[in-house]
GROMACS .gro file of C-alpha atoms in nm:
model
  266
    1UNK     CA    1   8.995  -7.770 -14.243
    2UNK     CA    2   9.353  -7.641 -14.344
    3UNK     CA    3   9.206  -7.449 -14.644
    4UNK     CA    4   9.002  -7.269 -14.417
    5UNK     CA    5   9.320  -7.208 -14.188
    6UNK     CA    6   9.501  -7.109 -14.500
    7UNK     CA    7   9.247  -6.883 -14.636
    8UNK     CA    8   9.246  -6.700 -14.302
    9UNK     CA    9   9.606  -6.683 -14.251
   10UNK     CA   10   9.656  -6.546 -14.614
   11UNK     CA   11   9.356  -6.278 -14.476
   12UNK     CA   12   9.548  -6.185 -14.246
   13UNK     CA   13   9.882  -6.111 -14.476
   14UNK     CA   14   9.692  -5.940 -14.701
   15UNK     CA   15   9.604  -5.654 -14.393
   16UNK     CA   16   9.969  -5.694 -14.283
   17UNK     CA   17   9.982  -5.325 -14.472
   18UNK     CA   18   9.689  -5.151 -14.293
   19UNK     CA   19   9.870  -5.283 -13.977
   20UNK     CA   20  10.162  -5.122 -14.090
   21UNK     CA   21  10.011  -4.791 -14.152
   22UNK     CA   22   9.830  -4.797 -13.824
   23UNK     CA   23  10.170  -4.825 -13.602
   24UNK     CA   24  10.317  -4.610 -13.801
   25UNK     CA   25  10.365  -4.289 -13.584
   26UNK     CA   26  10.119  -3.981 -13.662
   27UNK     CA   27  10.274  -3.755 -13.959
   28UNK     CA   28  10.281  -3.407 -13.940
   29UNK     CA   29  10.024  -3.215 -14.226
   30UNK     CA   30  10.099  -3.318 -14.490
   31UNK     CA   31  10.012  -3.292 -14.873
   32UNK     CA   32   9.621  -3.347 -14.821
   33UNK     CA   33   9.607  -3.089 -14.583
   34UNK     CA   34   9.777  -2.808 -14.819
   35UNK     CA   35   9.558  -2.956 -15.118
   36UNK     CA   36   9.261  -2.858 -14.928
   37UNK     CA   37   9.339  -2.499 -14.810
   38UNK     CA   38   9.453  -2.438 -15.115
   39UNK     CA   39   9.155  -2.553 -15.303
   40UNK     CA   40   8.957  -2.345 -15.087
   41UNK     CA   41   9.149  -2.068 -15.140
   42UNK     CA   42   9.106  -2.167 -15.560
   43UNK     CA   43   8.753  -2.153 -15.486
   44UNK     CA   44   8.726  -1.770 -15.334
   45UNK     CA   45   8.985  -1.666 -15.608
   46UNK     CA   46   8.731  -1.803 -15.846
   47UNK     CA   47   8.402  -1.646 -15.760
   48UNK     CA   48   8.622  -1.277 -15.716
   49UNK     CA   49   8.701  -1.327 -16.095
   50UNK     CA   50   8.350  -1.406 -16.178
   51UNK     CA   51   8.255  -1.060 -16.015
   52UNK     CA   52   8.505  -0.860 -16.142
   53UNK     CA   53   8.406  -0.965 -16.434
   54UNK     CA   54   8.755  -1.174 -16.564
   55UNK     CA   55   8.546  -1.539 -16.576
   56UNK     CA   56   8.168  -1.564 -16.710
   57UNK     CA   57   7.958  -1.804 -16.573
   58UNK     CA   58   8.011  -2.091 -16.757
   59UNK     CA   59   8.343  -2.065 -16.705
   60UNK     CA   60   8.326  -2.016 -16.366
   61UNK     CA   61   8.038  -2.311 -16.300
   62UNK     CA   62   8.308  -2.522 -16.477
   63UNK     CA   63   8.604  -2.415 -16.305
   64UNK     CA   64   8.443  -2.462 -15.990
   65UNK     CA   65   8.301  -2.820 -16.020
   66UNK     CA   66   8.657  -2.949 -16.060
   67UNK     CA   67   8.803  -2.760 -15.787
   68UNK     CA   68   8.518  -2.878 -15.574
   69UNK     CA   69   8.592  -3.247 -15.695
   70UNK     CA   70   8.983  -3.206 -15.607
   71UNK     CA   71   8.845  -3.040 -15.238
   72UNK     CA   72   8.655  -3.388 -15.211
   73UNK     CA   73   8.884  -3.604 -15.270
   74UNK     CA   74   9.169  -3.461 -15.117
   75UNK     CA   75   8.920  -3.411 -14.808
   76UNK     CA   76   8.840  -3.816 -14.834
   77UNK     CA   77   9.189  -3.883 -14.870
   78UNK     CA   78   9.289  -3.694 -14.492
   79UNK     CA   79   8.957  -3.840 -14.363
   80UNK     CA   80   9.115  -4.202 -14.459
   81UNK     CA   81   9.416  -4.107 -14.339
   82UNK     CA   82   9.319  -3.976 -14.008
   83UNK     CA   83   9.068  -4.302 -13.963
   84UNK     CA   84   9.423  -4.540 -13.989
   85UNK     CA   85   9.597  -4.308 -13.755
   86UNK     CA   86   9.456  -4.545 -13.443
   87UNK     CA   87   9.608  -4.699 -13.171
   88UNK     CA   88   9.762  -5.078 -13.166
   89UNK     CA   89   9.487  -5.143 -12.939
   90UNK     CA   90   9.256  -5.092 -13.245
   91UNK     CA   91   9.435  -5.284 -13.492
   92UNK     CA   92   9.446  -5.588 -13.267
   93UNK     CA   93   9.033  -5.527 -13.237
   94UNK     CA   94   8.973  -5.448 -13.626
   95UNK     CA   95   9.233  -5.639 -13.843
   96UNK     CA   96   9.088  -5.983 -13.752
   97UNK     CA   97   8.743  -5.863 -13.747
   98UNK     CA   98   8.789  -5.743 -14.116
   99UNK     CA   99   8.970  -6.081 -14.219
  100UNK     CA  100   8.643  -6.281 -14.055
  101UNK     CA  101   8.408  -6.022 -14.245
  102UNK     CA  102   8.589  -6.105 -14.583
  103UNK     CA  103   8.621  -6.478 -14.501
  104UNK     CA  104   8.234  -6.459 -14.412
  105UNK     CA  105   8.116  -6.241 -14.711
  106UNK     CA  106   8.308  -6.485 -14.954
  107UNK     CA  107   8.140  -6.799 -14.825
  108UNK     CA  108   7.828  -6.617 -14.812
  109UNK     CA  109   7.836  -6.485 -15.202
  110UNK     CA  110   8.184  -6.609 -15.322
  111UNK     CA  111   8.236  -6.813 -15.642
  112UNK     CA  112   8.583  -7.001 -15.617
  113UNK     CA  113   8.495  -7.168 -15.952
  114UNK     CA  114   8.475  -6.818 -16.169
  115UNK     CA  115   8.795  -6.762 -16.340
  116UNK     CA  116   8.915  -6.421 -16.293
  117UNK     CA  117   8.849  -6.185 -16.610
  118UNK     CA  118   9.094  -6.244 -16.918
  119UNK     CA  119   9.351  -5.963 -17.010
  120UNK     CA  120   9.131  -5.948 -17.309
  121UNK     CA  121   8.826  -5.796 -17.157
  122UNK     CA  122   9.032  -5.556 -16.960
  123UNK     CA  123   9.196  -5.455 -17.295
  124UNK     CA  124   8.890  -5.379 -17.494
  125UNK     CA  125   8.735  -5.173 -17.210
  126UNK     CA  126   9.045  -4.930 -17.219
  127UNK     CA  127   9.028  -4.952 -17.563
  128UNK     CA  128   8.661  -4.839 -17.589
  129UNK     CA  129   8.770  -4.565 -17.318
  130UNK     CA  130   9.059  -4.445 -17.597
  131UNK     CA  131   8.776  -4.437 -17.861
  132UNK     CA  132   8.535  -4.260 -17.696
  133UNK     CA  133   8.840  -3.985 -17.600
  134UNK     CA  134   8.933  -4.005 -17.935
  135UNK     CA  135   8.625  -3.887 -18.048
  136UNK     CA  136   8.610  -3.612 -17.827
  137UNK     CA  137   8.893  -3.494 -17.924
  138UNK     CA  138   8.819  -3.507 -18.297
  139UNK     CA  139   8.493  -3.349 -18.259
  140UNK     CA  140   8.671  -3.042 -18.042
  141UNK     CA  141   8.908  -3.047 -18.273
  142UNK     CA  142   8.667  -2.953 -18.544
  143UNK     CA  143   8.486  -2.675 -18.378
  144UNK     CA  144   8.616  -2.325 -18.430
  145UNK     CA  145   8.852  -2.179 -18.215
  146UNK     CA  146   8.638  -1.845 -18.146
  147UNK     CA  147   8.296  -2.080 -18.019
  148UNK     CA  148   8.370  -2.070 -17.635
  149UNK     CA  149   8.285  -2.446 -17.624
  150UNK     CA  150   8.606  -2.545 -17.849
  151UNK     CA  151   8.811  -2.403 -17.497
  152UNK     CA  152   8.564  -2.560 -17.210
  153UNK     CA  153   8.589  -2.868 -17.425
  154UNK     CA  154   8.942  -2.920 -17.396
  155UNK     CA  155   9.011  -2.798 -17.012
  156UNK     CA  156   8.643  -3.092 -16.976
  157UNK     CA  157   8.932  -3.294 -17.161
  158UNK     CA  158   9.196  -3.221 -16.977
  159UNK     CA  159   9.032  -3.302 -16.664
  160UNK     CA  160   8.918  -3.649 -16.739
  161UNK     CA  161   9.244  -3.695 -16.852
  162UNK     CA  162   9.375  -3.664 -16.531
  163UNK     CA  163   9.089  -3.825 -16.343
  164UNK     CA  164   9.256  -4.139 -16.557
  165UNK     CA  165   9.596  -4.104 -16.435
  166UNK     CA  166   9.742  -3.946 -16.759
  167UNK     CA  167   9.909  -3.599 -16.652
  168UNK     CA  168  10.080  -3.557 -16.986
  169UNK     CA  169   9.755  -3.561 -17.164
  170UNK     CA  170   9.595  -3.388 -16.913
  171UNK     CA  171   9.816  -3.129 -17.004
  172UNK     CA  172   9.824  -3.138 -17.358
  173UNK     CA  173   9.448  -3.058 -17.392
  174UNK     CA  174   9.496  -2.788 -17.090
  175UNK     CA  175   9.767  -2.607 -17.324
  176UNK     CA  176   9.521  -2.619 -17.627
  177UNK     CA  177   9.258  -2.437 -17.399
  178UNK     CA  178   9.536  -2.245 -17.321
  179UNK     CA  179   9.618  -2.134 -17.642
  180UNK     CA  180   9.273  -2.001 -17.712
  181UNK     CA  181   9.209  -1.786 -17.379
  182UNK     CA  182   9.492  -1.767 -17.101
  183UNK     CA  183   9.365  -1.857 -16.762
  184UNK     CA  184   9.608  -1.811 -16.490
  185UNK     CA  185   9.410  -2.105 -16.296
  186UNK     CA  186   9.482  -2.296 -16.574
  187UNK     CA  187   9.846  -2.215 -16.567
  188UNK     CA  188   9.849  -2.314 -16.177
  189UNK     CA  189   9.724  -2.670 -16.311
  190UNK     CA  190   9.952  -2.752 -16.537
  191UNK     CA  191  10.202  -2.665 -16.312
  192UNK     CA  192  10.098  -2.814 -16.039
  193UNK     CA  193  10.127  -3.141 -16.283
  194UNK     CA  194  10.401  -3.076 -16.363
  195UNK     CA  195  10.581  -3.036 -15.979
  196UNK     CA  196  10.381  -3.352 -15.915
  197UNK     CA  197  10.528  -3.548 -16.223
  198UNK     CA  198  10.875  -3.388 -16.104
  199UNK     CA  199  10.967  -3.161 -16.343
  200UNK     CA  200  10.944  -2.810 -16.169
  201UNK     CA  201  11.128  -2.643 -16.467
  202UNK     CA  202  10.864  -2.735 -16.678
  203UNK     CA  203  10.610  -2.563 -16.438
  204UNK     CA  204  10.824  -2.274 -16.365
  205UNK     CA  205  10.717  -2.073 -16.695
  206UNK     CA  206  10.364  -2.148 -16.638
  207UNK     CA  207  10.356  -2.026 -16.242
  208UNK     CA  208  10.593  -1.683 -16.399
  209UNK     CA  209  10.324  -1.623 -16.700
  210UNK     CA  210   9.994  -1.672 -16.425
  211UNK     CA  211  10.122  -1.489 -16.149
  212UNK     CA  212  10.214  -1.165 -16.439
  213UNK     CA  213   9.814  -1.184 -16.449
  214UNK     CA  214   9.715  -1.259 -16.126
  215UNK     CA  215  10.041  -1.188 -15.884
  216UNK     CA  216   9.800  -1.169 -15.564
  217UNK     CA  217   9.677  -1.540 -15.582
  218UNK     CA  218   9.803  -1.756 -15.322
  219UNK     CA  219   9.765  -2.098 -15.500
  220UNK     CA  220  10.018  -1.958 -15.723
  221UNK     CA  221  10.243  -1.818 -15.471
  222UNK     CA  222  10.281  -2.082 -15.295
  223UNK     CA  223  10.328  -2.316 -15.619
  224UNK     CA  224  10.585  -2.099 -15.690
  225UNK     CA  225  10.745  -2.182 -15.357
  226UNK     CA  226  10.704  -2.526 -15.427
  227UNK     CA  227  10.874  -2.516 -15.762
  228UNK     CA  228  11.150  -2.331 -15.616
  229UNK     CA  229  11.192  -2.610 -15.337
  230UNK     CA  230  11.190  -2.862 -15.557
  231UNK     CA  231  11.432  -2.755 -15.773
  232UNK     CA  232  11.665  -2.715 -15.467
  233UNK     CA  233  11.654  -2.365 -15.416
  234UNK     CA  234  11.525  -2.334 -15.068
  235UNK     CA  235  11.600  -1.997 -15.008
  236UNK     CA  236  11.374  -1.916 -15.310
  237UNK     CA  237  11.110  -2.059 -15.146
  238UNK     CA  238  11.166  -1.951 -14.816
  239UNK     CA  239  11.193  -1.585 -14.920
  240UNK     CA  240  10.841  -1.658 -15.183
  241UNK     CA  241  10.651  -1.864 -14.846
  242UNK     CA  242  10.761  -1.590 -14.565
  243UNK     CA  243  10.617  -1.328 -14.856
  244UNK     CA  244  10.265  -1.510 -14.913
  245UNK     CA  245  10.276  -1.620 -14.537
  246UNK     CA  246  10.320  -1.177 -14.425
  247UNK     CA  247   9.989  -1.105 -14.693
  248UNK     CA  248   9.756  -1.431 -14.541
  249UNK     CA  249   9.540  -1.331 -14.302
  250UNK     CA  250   9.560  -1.475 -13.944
  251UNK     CA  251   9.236  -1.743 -13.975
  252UNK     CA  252   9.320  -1.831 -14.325
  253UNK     CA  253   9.268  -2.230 -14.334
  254UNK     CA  254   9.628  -2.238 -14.486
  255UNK     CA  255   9.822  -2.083 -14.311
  256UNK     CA  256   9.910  -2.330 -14.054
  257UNK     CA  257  10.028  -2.530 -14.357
  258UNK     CA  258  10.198  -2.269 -14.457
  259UNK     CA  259  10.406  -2.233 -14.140
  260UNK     CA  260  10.473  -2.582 -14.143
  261UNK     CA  261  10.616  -2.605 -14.491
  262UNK     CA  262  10.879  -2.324 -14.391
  263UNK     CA  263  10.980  -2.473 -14.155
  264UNK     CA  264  11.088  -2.812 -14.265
  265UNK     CA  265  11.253  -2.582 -14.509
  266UNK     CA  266  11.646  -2.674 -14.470
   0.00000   0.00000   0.00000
């Protein structure tokens, strides 16, 4: 009988953070929120170069999958987010009824007697993952730089780079694709990397060289901003947001997150 008490009471520790994030008090919009105006916004930006003729289809199809995929998840992410943001009431109701589920599920279909998998196993699976990268990257590598797939292949790169959690190689392959065509989108990635690995300098020449091509797009306007606040220059980024916030129209889906970010401005 105490195992079972045990088990349940260790449950129950292991939720303590869900708890936590539930009586936490609501946050205002935050980085989610912006992600997914501004992806939206990406998206529109997109299919106006396509018909002006600056992206071809490929291109565009391309571009637009991955912006779609960072809408999604940035959309699942506030959906999470918003499901925590309950009342104490309903922590008290679903904390314990999750710990039971767990406890029930494990004595249901558990096996207590597997041992968990060895380092080993997890090492040759990221191992396999390097190889397989590895020979993408060889086999780009080898194509010539005028055949359009040599680019797509490195921003396809680039992008399951950073779908693995490795910005610097993310952008690594994005600056090779960069080097073969310029795409201000582009640009805004890298930079955006960059501001979210904290190094704004670093994405300050990339936001300066996109926005010389396309100086209208908000995405880069507002990264802009962003760069400037995080280097500590809020003015900069007051005077860049107030700009981009006078040119967005009144039911843009970002502007409310733009307001918001001027004004926890200090």
């Amino acid at each position: 009988m105490t195992i079972w008490i045990l088990l349940a009471f260790f449950a129950l520790v292991a939720l303590l953070p869900l708890g936590v994030a539930v009586l936490r008090p609501k946050a205002a919009r935050g980085r989610r929120e912006a992600d997914i105006a501004l992806y939206r916004a990406q998206l529109l930006e997109l299919d106006r170069d396509r018909e002006a003729g600056r992206l071809d289809e490929a291109g565009h199809r391309a571009a637009t999958i991955e912006v779609q995929r960072r809408l999604i998840a940035a959309a699942d992410q506030a959906e999470a987010e918003a499901t925590t943001a309950r009342g104490p009431g309903m922590l008290l109701v679903v904390v314990p009824l999750i710990a039971a589920a767990g406890l029930g599920l494990y004595l249901l279909r558990g096996t207590p007697g597997m041992p968990s998998a060895p380092y080993t196993l997890r090492a040759e699976a990221m191992a396999r993952d390097e190889q397989i990268l590895a020979t993408i990257r060889a086999r780009i590598e080898a194509l010539d730089p005028q055949n359009p797939q040599a680019r797509q292949g490195w921003v396809l790169l680039g992008n399951a780079e950073r779908a693995r959690g490795r910005p610097q190689a993310a952008i690594e392959a994005w600056q090779r694709a960069i080097a073969l065509r310029f795409d201000p989108s582009l640009a805004g990635d890298i930079a955006e990397l960059q501001i979210e690995r904290g190094a704004p300098a670093e994405a300050a020449p990339w936001i300066t060289r996109a926005l010389a091509e396309a100086p209208a797009d908000p995405r880069l306007r507002f990264l802009a901003g962003m760069v400037a606040a995080e280097a500590g220059r809020p003015a900069e980024a007051r005077e860049r947001w107030q700009a981009l916030l006078a040119d967005t129209p009144a039911d843009a889906p970002w502007r409310a997150m733009l307001e918001s970010r001027l004004s926890a401005l200090p």
